[in-house]
């Protein structure tokens, strides 16, 4: 059996749940592939992994994978994940969100999860648009872009998700694309293995809702756009602001060791138990 | 006193503190909350009591997150709870609905204060009765219990966890500012004396597990994440395996079962306390801290020769009509005192269907209804 077939048989609920809901050419399928390849490399057992997702096209990913899966409410995936992780810290919790999911309706939860530094992995697939509802502008839609709710061009500035997560205090932050699949596999694997809150921003495309309206072509054209706009982190650091205009960096942005919530809470438990014994 | 003989203890506690003791005795090991008057003491006490019993307390960024976290923790196997007041309870409605449809046991305490909006944070009210029933969108069953004394705060909290676990549903404890902050003597039973019910876990091999199977009880066994039963949990309407569906028969099957599992166990869920109802001619129906005023007024009315009786509603939802309805047929008049413009009285009138006279006594100035106010109405009725 080919390697990929083995992975499909091992990790997908293929006999029940396919075909998937995504449009042909969608980046979500590429992310799904990268996710199961990365998980396979970590050699974690399927029973130890919990996939938590929010609402939107990305939210449907949890249906297709054979782990403990939790498809939550819009923007709240990280809050449910926080409860799962704290109730059973042995579980590896991976949270899949979209750009609107993580940074609009779930923006508050996103920055606080990063600040709190729980040992979670957050993967934010960023296609610059609300795709499932038909193409409304999101917090990552570039200034001037067309959407069904910005017919005259978007007048808001876009968030840069990876930088936002880094400023909010995440232990590890990286950015990849669905074009650079080998890099994406590596980034997700590193993120899962990192102690502390790790974020992978995955630049993707919605050719159906975003590309079509903004004359960016079909799925293949938008993959080429990712190829041509991405600059490796090491090189990006040497370029000026002007040279990085309309481009974005890929690779590991931040990798640092910070106190991890569950370990800190272990100390709280010890102190509380001691205090309670002394009271008796 | 029996509690003392069997190894319990006697303490001077506030209602909010007694809720924490009840929760821990019932097996609660996860609490997520956000500070809010008049429920904050529950978070404060939980923050040092839970880690001492190997549980986890977390202060979240808001009440939306608190509700999400307790659902997540319950799915990972921990009995979980949050506590809040009106504004926070409004924020919890979204994920409360998730707990209803995904059948995740959890307990939510709402210590009522005056509303709407920020309202009167430090004063008492009973304005959230209807919100507890219909606050989250869509058709859904819910269990709501009310507390009127510090002792209730302990024992009803234990019952709330037991019902949540037994029926895989969120249970709301409706307290109010007066009961939450009243400090009085309470008997805490020895932990071994407390009846604790745990959710039924699957005992079949994982391949045979159907997470949302329609059983005769209407409550499928619940596996915790990480136990080897890898299944899907969603807020979408789902089939018996947990996967999203739009097939009319499957949609109807799930929705009907959600209601059936509560309705068919109505007698187990319905709880009331009666006072001098055997020969009563006038009846007071009360709940929460107002029930204490009503009990005293009933006794004083009896002392003056009036055949007064009262029913204290412990279960507010599903409305205990099987107890209230026959009582309405026996009495001349009914008085419903409450700290709102008429929420439970609407329900009493609905059940009554014009059989007897239903009068209301409403107070919305942030103060408790006094026994004298109820007594003067009973004398005139």
JSON list of N, CA and C in Angstrom, two decimals, chain B residues 170-238:
[
{"chain": "B", "resi": 170, "resn": "UNK", "atom": "N", "xyz": [-27.57, 20.01, 30.89]},
{"chain": "B", "resi": 170, "resn": "UNK", "atom": "CA", "xyz": [-27.21, 21.10, 31.80]},
{"chain": "B", "resi": 170, "resn": "UNK", "atom": "C", "xyz": [-28.32, 21.30, 32.81]},
{"chain": "B", "resi": 171, "resn": "UNK", "atom": "N", "xyz": [-27.98, 21.58, 34.06]},
{"chain": "B", "resi": 171, "resn": "UNK", "atom": "CA", "xyz": [-28.95, 21.91, 35.10]},
{"chain": "B", "resi": 171, "resn": "UNK", "atom": "C", "xyz": [-28.61, 23.30, 35.64]},
{"chain": "B", "resi": 172, "resn": "UNK", "atom": "N", "xyz": [-29.61, 24.15, 35.73]},
{"chain": "B", "resi": 172, "resn": "UNK", "atom": "CA", "xyz": [-29.38, 25.51, 36.22]},
{"chain": "B", "resi": 172, "resn": "UNK", "atom": "C", "xyz": [-29.87, 25.60, 37.66]},
{"chain": "B", "resi": 173, "resn": "UNK", "atom": "N", "xyz": [-29.02, 26.16, 38.53]},
{"chain": "B", "resi": 173, "resn": "UNK", "atom": "CA", "xyz": [-29.45, 26.45, 39.90]},
{"chain": "B", "resi": 173, "resn": "UNK", "atom": "C", "xyz": [-29.77, 27.93, 39.95]},
{"chain": "B", "resi": 174, "resn": "UNK", "atom": "N", "xyz": [-31.03, 28.25, 40.27]},
{"chain": "B", "resi": 174, "resn": "UNK", "atom": "CA", "xyz": [-31.44, 29.64, 40.33]},
{"chain": "B", "resi": 174, "resn": "UNK", "atom": "C", "xyz": [-31.43, 30.07, 41.80]},
{"chain": "B", "resi": 175, "resn": "UNK", "atom": "N", "xyz": [-30.40, 30.86, 42.14]},
{"chain": "B", "resi": 175, "resn": "UNK", "atom": "CA", "xyz": [-30.33, 31.42, 43.49]},
{"chain": "B", "resi": 175, "resn": "UNK", "atom": "C", "xyz": [-30.65, 32.91, 43.35]},
{"chain": "B", "resi": 176, "resn": "UNK", "atom": "N", "xyz": [-30.64, 33.63, 44.45]},
{"chain": "B", "resi": 176, "resn": "UNK", "atom": "CA", "xyz": [-30.81, 35.07, 44.35]},
{"chain": "B", "resi": 176, "resn": "UNK", "atom": "C", "xyz": [-29.89, 35.74, 45.37]},
{"chain": "B", "resi": 177, "resn": "UNK", "atom": "N", "xyz": [-29.78, 37.05, 45.28]},
{"chain": "B", "resi": 177, "resn": "UNK", "atom": "CA", "xyz": [-28.81, 37.78, 46.10]},
{"chain": "B", "resi": 177, "resn": "UNK", "atom": "C", "xyz": [-29.02, 37.51, 47.59]},
{"chain": "B", "resi": 178, "resn": "UNK", "atom": "N", "xyz": [-30.28, 37.38, 48.03]},
{"chain": "B", "resi": 178, "resn": "UNK", "atom": "CA", "xyz": [-30.54, 37.20, 49.46]},
{"chain": "B", "resi": 178, "resn": "UNK", "atom": "C", "xyz": [-30.05, 35.83, 49.93]},
{"chain": "B", "resi": 179, "resn": "UNK", "atom": "N", "xyz": [-30.43, 34.78, 49.24]},
{"chain": "B", "resi": 179, "resn": "UNK", "atom": "CA", "xyz": [-30.01, 33.45, 49.69]},
{"chain": "B", "resi": 179, "resn": "UNK", "atom": "C", "xyz": [-28.49, 33.28, 49.54]},
{"chain": "B", "resi": 180, "resn": "UNK", "atom": "N", "xyz": [-27.92, 33.91, 48.52]},
{"chain": "B", "resi": 180, "resn": "UNK", "atom": "CA", "xyz": [-26.48, 33.78, 48.28]},
{"chain": "B", "resi": 180, "resn": "UNK", "atom": "C", "xyz": [-25.65, 34.42, 49.39]},
{"chain": "B", "resi": 181, "resn": "UNK", "atom": "N", "xyz": [-26.16, 35.51, 49.96]},
{"chain": "B", "resi": 181, "resn": "UNK", "atom": "CA", "xyz": [-25.38, 36.26, 50.94]},
{"chain": "B", "resi": 181, "resn": "UNK", "atom": "C", "xyz": [-25.86, 36.09, 52.38]},
{"chain": "B", "resi": 182, "resn": "UNK", "atom": "N", "xyz": [-26.93, 35.31, 52.57]},
{"chain": "B", "resi": 182, "resn": "UNK", "atom": "CA", "xyz": [-27.39, 35.06, 53.94]},
{"chain": "B", "resi": 182, "resn": "UNK", "atom": "C", "xyz": [-26.45, 34.05, 54.60]},
{"chain": "B", "resi": 183, "resn": "UNK", "atom": "N", "xyz": [-25.99, 34.41, 55.80]},
{"chain": "B", "resi": 183, "resn": "UNK", "atom": "CA", "xyz": [-25.08, 33.52, 56.51]},
{"chain": "B", "resi": 183, "resn": "UNK", "atom": "C", "xyz": [-25.88, 32.85, 57.61]},
{"chain": "B", "resi": 184, "resn": "UNK", "atom": "N", "xyz": [-25.95, 31.54, 57.60]},
{"chain": "B", "resi": 184, "resn": "UNK", "atom": "CA", "xyz": [-26.71, 30.85, 58.64]},
{"chain": "B", "resi": 184, "resn": "UNK", "atom": "C", "xyz": [-26.11, 29.47, 58.91]},
{"chain": "B", "resi": 185, "resn": "UNK", "atom": "N", "xyz": [-26.64, 28.84, 59.93]},
{"chain": "B", "resi": 185, "resn": "UNK", "atom": "CA", "xyz": [-26.12, 27.54, 60.36]},
{"chain": "B", "resi": 185, "resn": "UNK", "atom": "C", "xyz": [-26.52, 26.47, 59.34]},
{"chain": "B", "resi": 186, "resn": "UNK", "atom": "N", "xyz": [-25.59, 25.62, 59.03]},
{"chain": "B", "resi": 186, "resn": "UNK", "atom": "CA", "xyz": [-25.88, 24.54, 58.08]},
{"chain": "B", "resi": 186, "resn": "UNK", "atom": "C", "xyz": [-25.18, 23.25, 58.52]},
{"chain": "B", "resi": 187, "resn": "UNK", "atom": "N", "xyz": [-25.85, 22.13, 58.28]},
{"chain": "B", "resi": 187, "resn": "UNK", "atom": "CA", "xyz": [-25.27, 20.82, 58.60]},
{"chain": "B", "resi": 187, "resn": "UNK", "atom": "C", "xyz": [-24.68, 20.24, 57.32]},
{"chain": "B", "resi": 188, "resn": "UNK", "atom": "N", "xyz": [-23.40, 19.97, 57.36]},
{"chain": "B", "resi": 188, "resn": "UNK", "atom": "CA", "xyz": [-22.78, 19.31, 56.22]},
{"chain": "B", "resi": 188, "resn": "UNK", "atom": "C", "xyz": [-22.66, 17.82, 56.55]},
{"chain": "B", "resi": 189, "resn": "UNK", "atom": "N", "xyz": [-23.31, 16.96, 55.79]},
{"chain": "B", "resi": 189, "resn": "UNK", "atom": "CA", "xyz": [-23.19, 15.53, 56.08]},
{"chain": "B", "resi": 189, "resn": "UNK", "atom": "C", "xyz": [-21.79, 15.00, 55.80]},
{"chain": "B", "resi": 190, "resn": "UNK", "atom": "N", "xyz": [-21.47, 13.89, 56.38]},
{"chain": "B", "resi": 190, "resn": "UNK", "atom": "CA", "xyz": [-20.21, 13.21, 56.08]},
{"chain": "B", "resi": 190, "resn": "UNK", "atom": "C", "xyz": [-20.23, 12.85, 54.59]},
{"chain": "B", "resi": 191, "resn": "UNK", "atom": "N", "xyz": [-19.08, 13.04, 53.90]},
{"chain": "B", "resi": 191, "resn": "UNK", "atom": "CA", "xyz": [-19.08, 12.77, 52.46]},
{"chain": "B", "resi": 191, "resn": "UNK", "atom": "C", "xyz": [-19.69, 11.42, 52.07]},
{"chain": "B", "resi": 192, "resn": "UNK", "atom": "N", "xyz": [-19.48, 10.41, 52.92]},
{"chain": "B", "resi": 192, "resn": "UNK", "atom": "CA", "xyz": [-20.01, 9.07, 52.64]},
{"chain": "B", "resi": 192, "resn": "UNK", "atom": "C", "xyz": [-21.53, 9.00, 52.69]},
{"chain": "B", "resi": 193, "resn": "UNK", "atom": "N", "xyz": [-22.14, 9.99, 53.34]},
{"chain": "B", "resi": 193, "resn": "UNK", "atom": "CA", "xyz": [-23.60, 10.00, 53.50]},
{"chain": "B", "resi": 193, "resn": "UNK", "atom": "C", "xyz": [-24.31, 10.70, 52.36]},
{"chain": "B", "resi": 194, "resn": "UNK", "atom": "N", "xyz": [-23.56, 11.33, 51.48]},
{"chain": "B", "resi": 194, "resn": "UNK", "atom": "CA", "xyz": [-24.18, 12.09, 50.39]},
{"chain": "B", "resi": 194, "resn": "UNK", "atom": "C", "xyz": [-24.43, 11.16, 49.20]},
{"chain": "B", "resi": 195, "resn": "UNK", "atom": "N", "xyz": [-25.67, 11.14, 48.70]},
{"chain": "B", "resi": 195, "resn": "UNK", "atom": "CA", "xyz": [-25.96, 10.31, 47.54]},
{"chain": "B", "resi": 195, "resn": "UNK", "atom": "C", "xyz": [-25.41, 10.99, 46.28]},
{"chain": "B", "resi": 196, "resn": "UNK", "atom": "N", "xyz": [-24.47, 10.32, 45.64]},
{"chain": "B", "resi": 196, "resn": "UNK", "atom": "CA", "xyz": [-23.84, 10.89, 44.44]},
{"chain": "B", "resi": 196, "resn": "UNK", "atom": "C", "xyz": [-24.08, 9.97, 43.25]},
{"chain": "B", "resi": 197, "resn": "UNK", "atom": "N", "xyz": [-24.60, 10.54, 42.17]},
{"chain": "B", "resi": 197, "resn": "UNK", "atom": "CA", "xyz": [-24.86, 9.76, 40.96]},
{"chain": "B", "resi": 197, "resn": "UNK", "atom": "C", "xyz": [-23.86, 10.17, 39.88]},
{"chain": "B", "resi": 198, "resn": "UNK", "atom": "N", "xyz": [-23.26, 9.20, 39.22]},
{"chain": "B", "resi": 198, "resn": "UNK", "atom": "CA", "xyz": [-22.33, 9.47, 38.13]},
{"chain": "B", "resi": 198, "resn": "UNK", "atom": "C", "xyz": [-22.94, 9.07, 36.80]},
{"chain": "B", "resi": 199, "resn": "UNK", "atom": "N", "xyz": [-22.49, 9.71, 35.75]},
{"chain": "B", "resi": 199, "resn": "UNK", "atom": "CA", "xyz": [-22.97, 9.38, 34.40]},
{"chain": "B", "resi": 199, "resn": "UNK", "atom": "C", "xyz": [-22.68, 7.92, 34.08]},
{"chain": "B", "resi": 200, "resn": "UNK", "atom": "N", "xyz": [-23.53, 7.32, 33.26]},
{"chain": "B", "resi": 200, "resn": "UNK", "atom": "CA", "xyz": [-23.29, 5.94, 32.85]},
{"chain": "B", "resi": 200, "resn": "UNK", "atom": "C", "xyz": [-22.28, 5.94, 31.72]},
{"chain": "B", "resi": 201, "resn": "UNK", "atom": "N", "xyz": [-21.23, 5.18, 31.89]},
{"chain": "B", "resi": 201, "resn": "UNK", "atom": "CA", "xyz": [-20.18, 5.10, 30.88]},
{"chain": "B", "resi": 201, "resn": "UNK", "atom": "C", "xyz": [-20.38, 3.85, 30.03]},
{"chain": "B", "resi": 202, "resn": "UNK", "atom": "N", "xyz": [-19.92, 3.88, 28.79]},
{"chain": "B", "resi": 202, "resn": "UNK", "atom": "CA", "xyz": [-20.10, 2.70, 27.95]},
{"chain": "B", "resi": 202, "resn": "UNK", "atom": "C", "xyz": [-19.27, 1.53, 28.47]},
{"chain": "B", "resi": 203, "resn": "UNK", "atom": "N", "xyz": [-19.81, 0.30, 28.34]},
{"chain": "B", "resi": 203, "resn": "UNK", "atom": "CA", "xyz": [-19.02, -0.87, 28.75]},
{"chain": "B", "resi": 203, "resn": "UNK", "atom": "C", "xyz": [-18.80, -1.83, 27.58]},
{"chain": "B", "resi": 204, "resn": "UNK", "atom": "N", "xyz": [-19.24, -1.38, 26.37]},
{"chain": "B", "resi": 204, "resn": "UNK", "atom": "CA", "xyz": [-19.06, -2.23, 25.19]},
{"chain": "B", "resi": 204, "resn": "UNK", "atom": "C", "xyz": [-17.71, -1.91, 24.53]},
{"chain": "B", "resi": 205, "resn": "UNK", "atom": "N", "xyz": [-17.24, -2.80, 23.62]},
{"chain": "B", "resi": 205, "resn": "UNK", "atom": "CA", "xyz": [-16.01, -2.47, 22.89]},
{"chain": "B", "resi": 205, "resn": "UNK", "atom": "C", "xyz": [-16.24, -1.20, 22.04]},
{"chain": "B", "resi": 206, "resn": "UNK", "atom": "N", "xyz": [-15.17, -0.38, 21.85]},
{"chain": "B", "resi": 206, "resn": "UNK", "atom": "CA", "xyz": [-15.33, 0.88, 21.13]},
{"chain": "B", "resi": 206, "resn": "UNK", "atom": "C", "xyz": [-16.04, 0.75, 19.78]},
{"chain": "B", "resi": 207, "resn": "UNK", "atom": "N", "xyz": [-15.81, -0.33, 19.05]},
{"chain": "B", "resi": 207, "resn": "UNK", "atom": "CA", "xyz": [-16.44, -0.47, 17.72]},
{"chain": "B", "resi": 207, "resn": "UNK", "atom": "C", "xyz": [-17.96, -0.57, 17.82]},
{"chain": "B", "resi": 208, "resn": "UNK", "atom": "N", "xyz": [-18.45, -0.99, 18.97]},
{"chain": "B", "resi": 208, "resn": "UNK", "atom": "CA", "xyz": [-19.90, -1.16, 19.13]},
{"chain": "B", "resi": 208, "resn": "UNK", "atom": "C", "xyz": [-20.58, 0.08, 19.71]},
{"chain": "B", "resi": 209, "resn": "UNK", "atom": "N", "xyz": [-19.77, 1.04, 20.15]},
{"chain": "B", "resi": 209, "resn": "UNK", "atom": "CA", "xyz": [-20.33, 2.22, 20.84]},
{"chain": "B", "resi": 209, "resn": "UNK", "atom": "C", "xyz": [-21.04, 3.15, 19.85]},
{"chain": "B", "resi": 210, "resn": "UNK", "atom": "N", "xyz": [-22.30, 3.42, 20.12]},
{"chain": "B", "resi": 210, "resn": "UNK", "atom": "CA", "xyz": [-23.06, 4.39, 19.33]},
{"chain": "B", "resi": 210, "resn": "UNK", "atom": "C", "xyz": [-23.38, 5.55, 20.27]},
{"chain": "B", "resi": 211, "resn": "UNK", "atom": "N", "xyz": [-22.61, 6.66, 20.16]},
{"chain": "B", "resi": 211, "resn": "UNK", "atom": "CA", "xyz": [-22.64, 7.68, 21.21]},
{"chain": "B", "resi": 211, "resn": "UNK", "atom": "C", "xyz": [-24.00, 8.34, 21.45]},
{"chain": "B", "resi": 212, "resn": "UNK", "atom": "N", "xyz": [-24.83, 8.43, 20.43]},
{"chain": "B", "resi": 212, "resn": "UNK", "atom": "CA", "xyz": [-26.13, 9.07, 20.64]},
{"chain": "B", "resi": 212, "resn": "UNK", "atom": "C", "xyz": [-27.27, 8.09, 20.34]},
{"chain": "B", "resi": 213, "resn": "UNK", "atom": "N", "xyz": [-27.07, 6.85, 20.77]},
{"chain": "B", "resi": 213, "resn": "UNK", "atom": "CA", "xyz": [-28.07, 5.81, 20.52]},
{"chain": "B", "resi": 213, "resn": "UNK", "atom": "C", "xyz": [-29.33, 6.06, 21.36]},
{"chain": "B", "resi": 214, "resn": "UNK", "atom": "N", "xyz": [-30.48, 5.75, 20.77]},
{"chain": "B", "resi": 214, "resn": "UNK", "atom": "CA", "xyz": [-31.73, 5.90, 21.48]},
{"chain": "B", "resi": 214, "resn": "UNK", "atom": "C", "xyz": [-31.96, 4.68, 22.37]},
{"chain": "B", "resi": 215, "resn": "UNK", "atom": "N", "xyz": [-31.74, 4.86, 23.67]},
{"chain": "B", "resi": 215, "resn": "UNK", "atom": "CA", "xyz": [-31.95, 3.77, 24.61]},
{"chain": "B", "resi": 215, "resn": "UNK", "atom": "C", "xyz": [-33.35, 3.93, 25.22]},
{"chain": "B", "resi": 216, "resn": "UNK", "atom": "N", "xyz": [-33.79, 2.92, 25.99]},
{"chain": "B", "resi": 216, "resn": "UNK", "atom": "CA", "xyz": [-35.14, 3.01, 26.56]},
{"chain": "B", "resi": 216, "resn": "UNK", "atom": "C", "xyz": [-35.24, 4.18, 27.55]},
{"chain": "B", "resi": 217, "resn": "UNK", "atom": "N", "xyz": [-34.15, 4.46, 28.25]},
{"chain": "B", "resi": 217, "resn": "UNK", "atom": "CA", "xyz": [-34.15, 5.61, 29.16]},
{"chain": "B", "resi": 217, "resn": "UNK", "atom": "C", "xyz": [-34.07, 6.93, 28.40]},
{"chain": "B", "resi": 218, "resn": "UNK", "atom": "N", "xyz": [-33.66, 6.85, 27.14]},
{"chain": "B", "resi": 218, "resn": "UNK", "atom": "CA", "xyz": [-33.48, 8.07, 26.35]},
{"chain": "B", "resi": 218, "resn": "UNK", "atom": "C", "xyz": [-32.15, 8.75, 26.60]},
{"chain": "B", "resi": 219, "resn": "UNK", "atom": "N", "xyz": [-31.34, 8.14, 27.48]},
{"chain": "B", "resi": 219, "resn": "UNK", "atom": "CA", "xyz": [-30.04, 8.74, 27.83]},
{"chain": "B", "resi": 219, "resn": "UNK", "atom": "C", "xyz": [-28.93, 7.78, 27.44]},
{"chain": "B", "resi": 220, "resn": "UNK", "atom": "N", "xyz": [-28.19, 8.05, 26.37]},
{"chain": "B", "resi": 220, "resn": "UNK", "atom": "CA", "xyz": [-27.12, 7.13, 25.97]},
{"chain": "B", "resi": 220, "resn": "UNK", "atom": "C", "xyz": [-25.93, 7.19, 26.92]},
{"chain": "B", "resi": 221, "resn": "UNK", "atom": "N", "xyz": [-25.17, 6.08, 27.06]},
{"chain": "B", "resi": 221, "resn": "UNK", "atom": "CA", "xyz": [-23.96, 6.13, 27.89]},
{"chain": "B", "resi": 221, "resn": "UNK", "atom": "C", "xyz": [-22.96, 7.14, 27.32]},
{"chain": "B", "resi": 222, "resn": "UNK", "atom": "N", "xyz": [-22.17, 7.72, 28.21]},
{"chain": "B", "resi": 222, "resn": "UNK", "atom": "CA", "xyz": [-21.25, 8.79, 27.77]},
{"chain": "B", "resi": 222, "resn": "UNK", "atom": "C", "xyz": [-19.80, 8.42, 28.04]},
{"chain": "B", "resi": 223, "resn": "UNK", "atom": "N", "xyz": [-19.00, 8.40, 26.96]},
{"chain": "B", "resi": 223, "resn": "UNK", "atom": "CA", "xyz": [-17.56, 8.12, 27.09]},
{"chain": "B", "resi": 223, "resn": "UNK", "atom": "C", "xyz": [-16.81, 9.43, 27.26]},
{"chain": "B", "resi": 224, "resn": "UNK", "atom": "N", "xyz": [-15.73, 9.40, 28.03]},
{"chain": "B", "resi": 224, "resn": "UNK", "atom": "CA", "xyz": [-14.87, 10.59, 28.15]},
{"chain": "B", "resi": 224, "resn": "UNK", "atom": "C", "xyz": [-13.81, 10.53, 27.06]},
{"chain": "B", "resi": 225, "resn": "UNK", "atom": "N", "xyz": [-13.41, 11.70, 26.58]},
{"chain": "B", "resi": 225, "resn": "UNK", "atom": "CA", "xyz": [-12.31, 11.75, 25.61]},
{"chain": "B", "resi": 225, "resn": "UNK", "atom": "C", "xyz": [-11.08, 11.08, 26.21]},
{"chain": "B", "resi": 226, "resn": "UNK", "atom": "N", "xyz": [-10.43, 10.26, 25.41]},
{"chain": "B", "resi": 226, "resn": "UNK", "atom": "CA", "xyz": [-9.20, 9.63, 25.87]},
{"chain": "B", "resi": 226, "resn": "UNK", "atom": "C", "xyz": [-9.39, 8.22, 26.41]},
{"chain": "B", "resi": 227, "resn": "UNK", "atom": "N", "xyz": [-10.66, 7.78, 26.51]},
{"chain": "B", "resi": 227, "resn": "UNK", "atom": "CA", "xyz": [-10.94, 6.45, 27.06]},
{"chain": "B", "resi": 227, "resn": "UNK", "atom": "C", "xyz": [-10.92, 5.35, 25.99]},
{"chain": "B", "resi": 228, "resn": "UNK", "atom": "N", "xyz": [-10.69, 5.74, 24.75]},
{"chain": "B", "resi": 228, "resn": "UNK", "atom": "CA", "xyz": [-10.63, 4.75, 23.68]},
{"chain": "B", "resi": 228, "resn": "UNK", "atom": "C", "xyz": [-11.86, 4.74, 22.78]},
{"chain": "B", "resi": 229, "resn": "UNK", "atom": "N", "xyz": [-12.88, 5.50, 23.14]},
{"chain": "B", "resi": 229, "resn": "UNK", "atom": "CA", "xyz": [-14.07, 5.61, 22.28]},
{"chain": "B", "resi": 229, "resn": "UNK", "atom": "C", "xyz": [-13.93, 6.91, 21.49]},
{"chain": "B", "resi": 230, "resn": "UNK", "atom": "N", "xyz": [-13.44, 6.83, 20.28]},
{"chain": "B", "resi": 230, "resn": "UNK", "atom": "CA", "xyz": [-13.24, 8.07, 19.53]},
{"chain": "B", "resi": 230, "resn": "UNK", "atom": "C", "xyz": [-14.52, 8.41, 18.80]},
{"chain": "B", "resi": 231, "resn": "UNK", "atom": "N", "xyz": [-15.19, 9.45, 19.25]},
{"chain": "B", "resi": 231, "resn": "UNK", "atom": "CA", "xyz": [-16.45, 9.81, 18.62]},
{"chain": "B", "resi": 231, "resn": "UNK", "atom": "C", "xyz": [-16.53, 11.30, 18.39]},
{"chain": "B", "resi": 232, "resn": "UNK", "atom": "N", "xyz": [-17.58, 11.71, 17.68]},
{"chain": "B", "resi": 232, "resn": "UNK", "atom": "CA", "xyz": [-17.71, 13.11, 17.27]},
{"chain": "B", "resi": 232, "resn": "UNK", "atom": "C", "xyz": [-18.80, 13.80, 18.08]},
{"chain": "B", "resi": 233, "resn": "UNK", "atom": "N", "xyz": [-18.47, 14.99, 18.57]},
{"chain": "B", "resi": 233, "resn": "UNK", "atom": "CA", "xyz": [-19.45, 15.78, 19.33]},
{"chain": "B", "resi": 233, "resn": "UNK", "atom": "C", "xyz": [-19.66, 17.09, 18.57]},
{"chain": "B", "resi": 234, "resn": "UNK", "atom": "N", "xyz": [-20.89, 17.46, 18.33]},
{"chain": "B", "resi": 234, "resn": "UNK", "atom": "CA", "xyz": [-21.15, 18.68, 17.56]},
{"chain": "B", "resi": 234, "resn": "UNK", "atom": "C", "xyz": [-22.40, 19.38, 18.06]},
{"chain": "B", "resi": 235, "resn": "UNK", "atom": "N", "xyz": [-22.46, 20.70, 17.80]},
{"chain": "B", "resi": 235, "resn": "UNK", "atom": "CA", "xyz": [-23.66, 21.47, 18.10]},
{"chain": "B", "resi": 235, "resn": "UNK", "atom": "C", "xyz": [-24.65, 21.42, 16.95]},
{"chain": "B", "resi": 236, "resn": "UNK", "atom": "N", "xyz": [-24.25, 20.76, 15.84]},
{"chain": "B", "resi": 236, "resn": "UNK", "atom": "CA", "xyz": [-25.19, 20.56, 14.74]},
{"chain": "B", "resi": 236, "resn": "UNK", "atom": "C", "xyz": [-26.14, 19.41, 15.11]},
{"chain": "B", "resi": 237, "resn": "UNK", "atom": "N", "xyz": [-27.33, 19.45, 14.53]},
{"chain": "B", "resi": 237, "resn": "UNK", "atom": "CA", "xyz": [-28.23, 18.30, 14.71]},
{"chain": "B", "resi": 237, "resn": "UNK", "atom": "C", "xyz": [-27.51, 17.09, 14.11]},
{"chain": "B", "resi": 238, "resn": "UNK", "atom": "N", "xyz": [-27.49, 15.99, 14.87]},
{"chain": "B", "resi": 238, "resn": "UNK", "atom": "CA", "xyz": [-26.66, 14.85, 14.49]},
{"chain": "B", "resi": 238, "resn": "UNK", "atom": "C", "xyz": [-27.42, 13.53, 14.52]}
]
